[in-house]
Every structure is written in structure tokens, then in C-alpha cells.
Short mmCIF file of C-alpha atoms in Angstrom, two decimals:
data_model
loop_
_atom_site.label_atom_id
_atom_site.label_comp_id
_atom_site.label_asym_id
_atom_site.label_seq_id
_atom_site.Cartn_x
_atom_site.Cartn_y
_atom_site.Cartn_z
CA MET J 739 257.11 4.62 108.56
CA ARG J 740 254.23 2.47 110.14
CA ILE J 741 251.13 0.59 107.92
CA THR J 742 247.86 2.87 108.44
CA LEU J 743 244.53 1.65 109.03
CA ILE J 744 242.27 4.67 108.68
CA VAL J 745 239.22 4.46 110.63
CA LEU J 746 236.64 6.40 108.20
CA SER J 747 233.36 6.53 109.95
CA VAL J 748 232.76 2.78 110.57
CA LEU J 749 235.07 1.73 108.17
CA PHE J 750 238.63 1.02 108.28
CA SER J 751 240.65 0.57 105.10
CA VAL J 752 244.12 -0.73 104.58
CA SER J 753 247.21 1.10 102.79
CA LEU J 754 250.21 -0.79 102.71
CA PHE J 755 253.57 1.13 102.48
CA GLY J 756 256.89 -0.26 102.40
CA GLN J 757 258.15 -3.08 100.04
CA PRO J 758 257.12 -6.78 101.45
CA THR J 759 258.26 -9.59 99.50
CA GLY J 760 254.73 -10.50 98.56
CA LYS J 761 250.98 -8.74 99.26
CA ALA J 762 247.55 -9.32 97.99
CA LYS J 763 244.39 -7.26 98.92
CA LYS J 764 240.94 -7.66 97.69
CA VAL J 765 237.95 -5.75 98.62
CA LEU J 766 234.26 -7.30 97.89
CA LYS J 767 230.80 -7.64 99.35
CA LEU J 768 230.12 -10.81 101.80
CA MET J 769 227.47 -11.32 104.18
CA GLY J 770 225.88 -7.79 102.79
CA SER J 771 228.65 -5.44 103.96
CA ARG J 772 231.88 -4.35 102.70
CA PHE J 773 234.82 -6.72 103.35
CA GLU J 774 238.55 -5.74 102.49
CA ILE J 775 241.08 -8.73 103.13
CA THR J 776 244.67 -8.39 103.04
CA ALA J 777 247.61 -10.72 103.23
CA LEU J 778 251.16 -10.36 103.39
CA ALA J 779 253.34 -13.54 102.41
CA THR J 780 256.81 -14.42 101.16
CA ASN J 781 255.42 -14.01 97.56
CA ASP J 782 252.06 -12.95 96.04
CA THR J 783 250.96 -16.32 94.79
CA ILE J 784 251.04 -17.33 98.57
CA ALA J 785 249.80 -14.23 99.63
CA TRP J 786 246.64 -14.27 96.88
CA GLN J 787 246.14 -17.85 98.12
CA ALA J 788 245.78 -16.71 101.52
CA VAL J 789 243.29 -13.86 100.54
CA GLU J 790 241.18 -16.51 98.60
CA ALA J 791 241.30 -18.93 101.35
CA GLY J 792 239.96 -16.03 103.78
CA ILE J 793 237.02 -15.54 101.04
CA ALA J 794 235.93 -18.75 101.08
CA GLU J 795 235.59 -19.31 104.83
CA ILE J 796 233.64 -16.13 105.31
CA SER J 797 231.27 -17.32 102.53
CA ARG J 798 231.09 -20.46 104.45
CA ILE J 799 230.41 -18.89 107.47
CA GLU J 800 227.43 -16.79 105.89
CA LYS J 801 225.71 -19.78 104.67
CA LEU J 802 225.50 -21.38 108.09
CA ILE J 803 224.65 -18.49 110.16
CA SER J 804 222.37 -16.81 107.45
CA SER J 805 218.77 -15.75 108.90
CA TRP J 806 217.53 -14.94 105.48
CA GLU J 807 218.81 -17.91 103.80
CA PRO J 808 215.72 -20.22 103.74
CA ASN J 809 218.08 -23.63 103.90
CA SER J 810 220.07 -22.59 106.70
CA GLN J 811 220.26 -24.25 110.07
CA THR J 812 219.56 -20.65 111.60
CA SER J 813 216.44 -20.44 109.48
CA GLU J 814 215.36 -24.06 110.62
CA VAL J 815 215.55 -23.05 114.50
CA ASN J 816 213.71 -19.90 114.02
CA ARG J 817 210.74 -21.51 111.95
CA ASN J 818 210.99 -24.29 114.95
CA ALA J 819 210.26 -21.61 117.67
CA GLY J 820 207.56 -22.76 119.90
CA ILE J 821 207.39 -26.04 118.75
CA LYS J 822 210.86 -28.53 118.82
CA ALA J 823 214.51 -28.25 119.43
CA VAL J 824 216.56 -28.42 116.27
CA VAL J 825 219.91 -30.33 115.79
CA VAL J 826 222.58 -28.10 114.68
CA ASP J 827 226.30 -28.33 113.61
CA ALA J 828 229.01 -28.00 116.44
CA GLU J 829 229.99 -24.78 115.15
CA LEU J 830 226.53 -23.49 115.08
CA PHE J 831 225.93 -24.51 118.84
CA GLU J 832 229.33 -23.33 120.08
CA LEU J 833 228.18 -20.04 118.53
CA ILE J 834 225.13 -19.60 120.11
CA ALA J 835 226.25 -20.69 123.07
CA ARG J 836 228.82 -17.98 123.44
CA ALA J 837 226.43 -15.20 122.59
CA VAL J 838 223.98 -16.64 125.45
CA LYS J 839 227.02 -16.18 127.90
CA ILE J 840 228.01 -12.50 126.74
CA SER J 841 224.09 -11.85 127.30
CA LYS J 842 224.63 -13.07 130.77
CA LEU J 843 227.59 -10.97 131.27
CA THR J 844 225.65 -7.69 129.81
CA GLN J 845 222.50 -8.31 131.76
CA GLY J 846 220.74 -8.71 128.18
CA ALA J 847 222.05 -5.53 126.56
CA PHE J 848 223.61 -8.20 124.03
CA ASP J 849 220.78 -10.72 122.77
CA ILE J 850 221.12 -12.70 119.56
CA SER J 851 216.86 -13.04 119.66
CA PHE J 852 216.52 -9.54 118.95
CA ALA J 853 215.95 -10.75 115.49
CA SER J 854 211.98 -10.49 116.18
CA MET J 855 212.49 -6.72 115.36
CA ASP J 856 213.65 -7.77 111.83
CA ARG J 857 210.83 -6.15 110.37
CA ILE J 858 209.56 -3.36 112.87
CA TRP J 859 212.67 -0.98 112.16
CA LYS J 860 213.85 0.46 108.58
CA PHE J 861 217.30 2.14 109.13
CA ASP J 862 217.47 4.00 105.49
CA ARG J 863 218.76 7.41 106.90
CA MET J 864 215.30 8.71 106.18
CA GLU J 865 212.69 10.66 108.46
CA GLN J 866 210.12 8.47 109.90
CA LYS J 867 207.03 7.91 111.92
CA LEU J 868 207.31 5.82 114.62
CA PRO J 869 205.50 2.64 114.70
CA ASP J 870 202.54 1.99 116.94
CA PRO J 871 204.10 1.19 120.57
CA THR J 872 201.80 -2.23 120.39
CA ILE J 873 203.54 -3.44 117.52
CA VAL J 874 207.06 -2.63 119.25
CA GLN J 875 206.12 -4.15 122.10
CA GLU J 876 204.90 -7.24 120.67
CA ALA J 877 207.65 -7.74 118.90
CA ALA J 878 210.17 -7.17 121.95
CA SER J 879 208.06 -9.60 123.86
CA LYS J 880 209.85 -12.16 121.79
CA ILE J 881 213.51 -10.97 122.94
CA ASN J 882 214.72 -12.91 125.85
CA TRP J 883 218.41 -14.57 125.56
CA GLU J 884 217.06 -16.96 128.45
CA ASN J 885 214.38 -18.45 126.24
CA ILE J 886 217.07 -19.85 124.10
CA VAL J 887 217.16 -23.70 125.30
CA LEU J 888 220.88 -25.34 124.67
CA ASP J 889 221.23 -28.96 125.10
CA ARG J 890 224.98 -29.99 124.44
CA ALA J 891 224.68 -33.44 124.78
CA ASN J 892 222.36 -33.72 121.76
CA LEU J 893 223.63 -30.29 119.73
CA SER J 894 220.01 -28.88 119.64
CA VAL J 895 218.82 -25.26 119.82
CA PHE J 896 215.17 -24.54 121.12
CA LEU J 897 213.48 -21.24 121.43
CA LYS J 898 210.75 -21.54 124.11
CA GLU J 899 207.96 -18.99 122.63
CA LYS J 900 206.38 -19.19 119.15
CA GLY J 901 207.71 -15.89 116.99
CA MET J 902 211.07 -15.99 118.52
CA LYS J 903 213.99 -15.59 116.25
CA ILE J 904 217.87 -15.56 116.81
CA GLY J 905 219.99 -13.62 114.11
CA PHE J 906 223.93 -12.98 114.64
CA GLY J 907 224.04 -9.28 112.76
CA ALA J 908 225.65 -8.33 115.93
CA ILE J 909 228.42 -10.85 116.18
CA GLY J 910 228.57 -12.69 112.91
CA LYS J 911 230.84 -10.32 111.07
CA GLY J 912 233.35 -10.52 113.98
CA TYR J 913 233.13 -14.19 114.08
CA ALA J 914 233.62 -14.44 110.29
CA ALA J 915 237.00 -12.13 110.69
CA ASN J 916 238.25 -14.49 113.28
CA ARG J 917 237.50 -17.43 111.46
CA ALA J 918 239.24 -15.81 108.34
CA LYS J 919 242.40 -14.98 110.48
CA ALA J 920 242.45 -18.43 111.78
CA ILE J 921 242.44 -20.04 108.13
CA MET J 922 244.80 -17.54 106.59
CA GLU J 923 247.53 -17.58 108.93
CA LYS J 924 247.78 -21.37 108.98
CA ILE J 925 248.94 -21.20 105.07
CA PRO J 926 252.62 -21.70 105.02
CA GLY J 927 254.41 -18.47 104.03
CA VAL J 928 251.58 -16.25 105.63
CA LYS J 929 253.61 -13.74 107.83
CA GLY J 930 250.87 -11.33 108.75
CA GLY J 931 247.27 -9.69 107.47
CA VAL J 932 244.51 -7.70 108.04
CA VAL J 933 240.78 -8.84 107.79
CA ASN J 934 238.29 -5.98 107.95
CA ALA J 935 234.62 -6.60 108.05
CA SER J 936 232.90 -2.93 107.59
CA GLY J 937 234.59 -2.08 110.98
CA ASP J 938 234.85 -5.35 112.11
CA LEU J 939 238.69 -5.81 111.76
CA ILE J 940 241.40 -7.93 112.89
CA ALA J 941 245.46 -7.86 112.37
CA TRP J 942 247.76 -10.05 113.00
CA GLY J 943 251.47 -11.02 112.18
CA GLU J 944 254.07 -9.05 110.29
CA ASN J 945 253.73 -5.73 108.33
CA PRO J 946 256.34 -4.43 106.25
CA GLN J 947 257.98 -2.38 108.74
CA ASN J 948 257.09 -4.94 111.60
CA ASP J 949 256.42 -2.21 114.07
CA GLY J 950 252.89 -2.53 114.78
CA TRP J 951 249.53 -2.05 112.98
CA LYS J 952 249.12 2.07 113.40
CA ILE J 953 244.96 2.71 113.74
CA GLN J 954 243.81 6.07 112.73
CA ILE J 955 240.25 6.80 114.54
CA ALA J 956 238.18 9.07 112.29
CA ASP J 957 236.36 12.12 113.74
CA PRO J 958 232.74 11.44 113.37
CA LYS J 959 232.09 15.10 112.62
CA ASP J 960 234.87 15.32 109.48
CA LYS J 961 235.86 11.77 108.07
CA GLU J 962 239.20 13.42 106.65
CA ALA J 963 240.38 14.34 110.04
CA SER J 964 241.53 11.76 113.03
CA LEU J 965 240.76 11.64 116.76
CA GLY J 966 243.89 9.85 117.34
CA TRP J 967 245.70 6.91 116.92
CA LEU J 968 246.78 3.89 118.57
CA SER J 969 249.20 0.99 117.85
CA MET J 970 249.12 -2.77 118.33
CA LYS J 971 250.97 -5.63 117.05
CA GLU J 972 247.62 -8.24 116.94
CA GLY J 973 244.22 -8.21 118.23
CA ALA J 974 240.67 -6.82 116.87
CA ILE J 975 239.31 -3.49 116.73
CA VAL J 976 235.73 -3.14 116.30
CA THR J 977 233.66 -0.04 115.80
CA SER J 978 229.93 0.49 115.62
CA GLY J 979 228.29 3.49 114.59
CA ASP J 980 225.01 5.48 113.53
CA TYR J 981 226.46 6.90 110.22
CA GLU J 982 225.29 4.72 108.00
CA LYS J 983 222.18 2.72 109.54
CA TYR J 984 220.01 5.28 111.15
CA PHE J 985 216.72 6.85 110.93
CA THR J 986 215.21 10.23 112.17
CA SER J 987 211.86 10.94 113.52
CA GLU J 988 210.45 14.66 114.68
CA GLY J 989 214.41 15.57 114.29
CA LYS J 990 215.92 12.97 116.43
CA ARG J 991 218.28 10.36 115.43
CA TYR J 992 217.78 6.44 116.00
CA ALA J 993 221.18 4.34 115.57
CA HIS J 994 220.24 0.80 113.99
CA ILE J 995 221.08 -1.02 117.15
CA VAL J 996 217.74 -1.71 118.99
CA ASP J 997 217.75 -2.04 122.98
CA PRO J 998 216.44 -5.41 123.47
CA LYS J 999 214.43 -4.45 126.84
CA THR J 1000 212.46 -1.99 124.91
CA GLY J 1001 212.48 -3.02 121.32
CA TYR J 1002 213.67 0.75 120.44
CA PRO J 1003 216.42 1.86 118.60
CA THR J 1004 219.16 3.57 120.80
CA VAL J 1005 220.17 6.98 121.43
CA GLY J 1006 222.91 8.96 122.87
CA ILE J 1007 225.77 7.52 121.17
CA LYS J 1008 227.15 7.97 118.13
CA SER J 1009 230.18 5.45 118.10
CA VAL J 1010 231.62 2.80 120.26
CA THR J 1011 235.20 0.96 119.02
CA ILE J 1012 235.79 -1.66 121.23
CA ILE J 1013 239.62 -3.21 120.92
CA CYS J 1014 240.37 -6.51 122.56
CA PRO J 1015 242.21 -10.01 121.05
CA ASP J 1016 239.13 -11.47 119.88
CA ALA J 1017 236.80 -10.00 116.77
CA GLU J 1018 233.75 -11.89 117.53
CA LEU J 1019 233.79 -10.45 121.17
CA ALA J 1020 234.60 -6.80 120.14
CA ASP J 1021 231.64 -7.01 118.04
CA ALA J 1022 229.60 -8.16 120.79
CA LEU J 1023 230.78 -5.57 123.09
CA ALA J 1024 230.55 -2.65 120.66
CA THR J 1025 226.73 -3.57 120.54
CA SER J 1026 226.39 -3.94 124.49
CA VAL J 1027 227.89 -0.41 124.95
CA PHE J 1028 225.79 1.35 122.61
CA VAL J 1029 222.88 -0.60 124.28
CA LEU J 1030 224.05 0.08 128.19
CA GLY J 1031 224.97 4.09 127.65
CA ALA J 1032 228.35 5.82 128.10
CA GLU J 1033 228.30 5.23 131.83
CA ASN J 1034 227.44 1.84 132.14
CA GLY J 1035 228.98 0.32 129.40
CA LEU J 1036 232.13 2.15 130.08
CA TYR J 1037 231.57 0.30 133.80
CA LEU J 1038 231.67 -3.05 132.11
CA VAL J 1039 234.81 -2.55 129.89
CA ASN J 1040 236.60 -1.22 132.90
CA HIS J 1041 236.16 -4.54 134.45
CA LEU J 1042 236.91 -6.74 131.64
CA ASN J 1043 240.64 -8.15 131.20
CA GLN J 1044 242.06 -7.15 127.53
CA VAL J 1045 239.28 -5.07 126.52
CA GLU J 1046 239.59 -1.23 126.17
CA CYS J 1047 236.68 0.88 124.43
CA LEU J 1048 236.29 4.37 122.70
CA ILE J 1049 232.81 6.18 123.06
CA ILE J 1050 231.72 9.05 120.92
CA THR J 1051 228.56 10.52 122.65
CA ASP J 1052 226.08 12.28 120.42
CA GLN J 1053 227.43 15.51 122.04
CA ASP J 1054 230.47 14.95 120.28
CA GLU J 1055 232.07 13.85 123.80
CA VAL J 1056 234.96 11.54 123.57
CA ILE J 1057 235.14 9.05 126.46
CA THR J 1058 237.61 6.38 126.88
CA SER J 1059 238.41 3.19 129.42
CA GLU J 1060 240.83 3.72 131.93
CA ASN J 1061 243.69 1.94 130.18
CA LEU J 1062 243.41 2.80 126.45
CA GLN J 1063 246.96 4.55 124.76
CA LEU J 1064 245.26 6.93 122.17
CA ASN J 1065 247.69 8.97 120.81
CA TYR J 1066 247.17 12.43 119.35
CA GLN J 1067 250.16 13.64 117.70
#
């Protein structure tokens, strides 16, 4: 029997079977999202120590990258857009630098300066009237990853245009999952674990049967049914979907992911699942594929090493990358 991670819509839940020597699991709200943190260790005490260490690390990162916390370095960068460069911690600088690299890789489909749209759209699952196009256009004019100026020598960040903002909603939970794993696995006696940040999941090490983690992909039309499953020893699986954050307008469904080039929410895709070794990269790529669309997104993934994806279109068509091994029995 395998450990099973069942993907329900965009959420992964962990059920542990068998009798590991020690285990701990905690579910709580962090970074505005549901986190589920699991550790397997030589005894329960060490497992709980690992879970609490993972929680502490995620809380630290939330304070560092939050654009809602007025005293965070991210907020300071945003306040000084078009005014001056802001010196930040090396950790935040490197996260922004990696985000800019992904923007370049995806030709702007991923862009942390999309945060200028944060008050334009309300993804509350309700029927809405689309905002005035001039308002959308004005906010979208501030989105441009090439206007994020990084000075590595001084560890400073400068947003060229007044009104620009950066935000980490499309990469932050993946980064937090990576960091929690890094802290947890260093604790002596920890054998393996899972950090699941509302669909941004990373698993590593031993499970009770030590034969790999089994991940079931849920059918978006029926949360109790599975489209198939895959197995991995270690790595990240990130799903971004329109199941919980969306709105409709004149019967058309708009996902919570905004196209940086237009300022409008994406259409055409229900969910994207990315499988790769790194949760931060998987998080960013899931957003990118949503924006690029199924054809262009699949082209990108098929040209990246150790990256696979599964796309479900709004017509319920299931599309997979070239090397994804999805099992159906």
C-alpha cells in the first residue's frame, strides 16, 4: 500500500497509512492559505519538532515578502516606486532576481509586477460587470518586469515607474514550501515529509512503505473521482486552478490569474498541474502556462528539463506534456 496524496480540486491532502516510527501532521492557515505540513521521523517528538520548524520558517517568509504588511521590505519597495531604490535582504533580492529570470524565460507571461492590478478584480465567485477598460488599461500599463531594476552590488531594488507594485502571489507559496522542506530535512532523525501549501506541494524522503509518494489527480467535474495518478520519490507538484478564485461576467468564467500583457483574467484553462523538482519554479510555471494557453504553455514545458505538466481546458480536455507518465488504473 502506498501513501496517497489526493488532489481535490486545487488542494492536496495527505493520508498516511502503515506504521512509521514517528509521524506528525498539522493543518493551519498561513500566508492567507491552507497549509498541511507532515513529517516522518524516528519518533513522534522529532516529527513534531520538524513540523513546528516548518511553520516557523513559513511565517518568517510571509513577513518578508508580504505586500499587505506595511512594514515589510516588499511594501517599502512598492512605496518607493518611481522615487528611489530600496536596499533589501539578500534573500528577498535573490527571490526577485529569480522571478525576473522566469519572466524572461516566459516572455512576460509570469510577472511579479502584476500586483498593480490588485484592486481591479474581485474573484469572489459572483457574477460581475467588467470594469471600465480605461481603468484596466491604466493599471496594466504599470506591469513590466523589465522595469524592475536590480543592483546586485548594493542589493537594491528599484521600480522605475510610479504606481508599480511587486507581489509574490504566483511564487511565494512555492518558495515557502521549498524553505520549509529545507529546514525540516536538516533536523536529525527526520526521514521524510510533505509540505502542501494549498496545492503547492513538495514531498521528500521516506514514506512508511518507502516505495514513492502516490499522487492522485482529481477530476474537476467530480472532486471525488480521479483522472489518474502518478508516483514520485521526491519533488514538487503544483496545481493552479480556477475552482475557488474566479468570477463570472455575462456567463463567462474568469480565473484568478491575470494576463500581465492585457491586465485581464485568463480564460480557456481550468487547471494546470506542474511536476518538477522545485516548488518555487513549479508555482511560477503553473501561472505561466495559464497565461500562455494550452498550446504555447505545452510548448514551453516540453522544452524544459525535468518539468512536466497536465492541463485541463475549459472544455474538459486533458492535455499532458510529452514525458508525463500518468497512470489510469
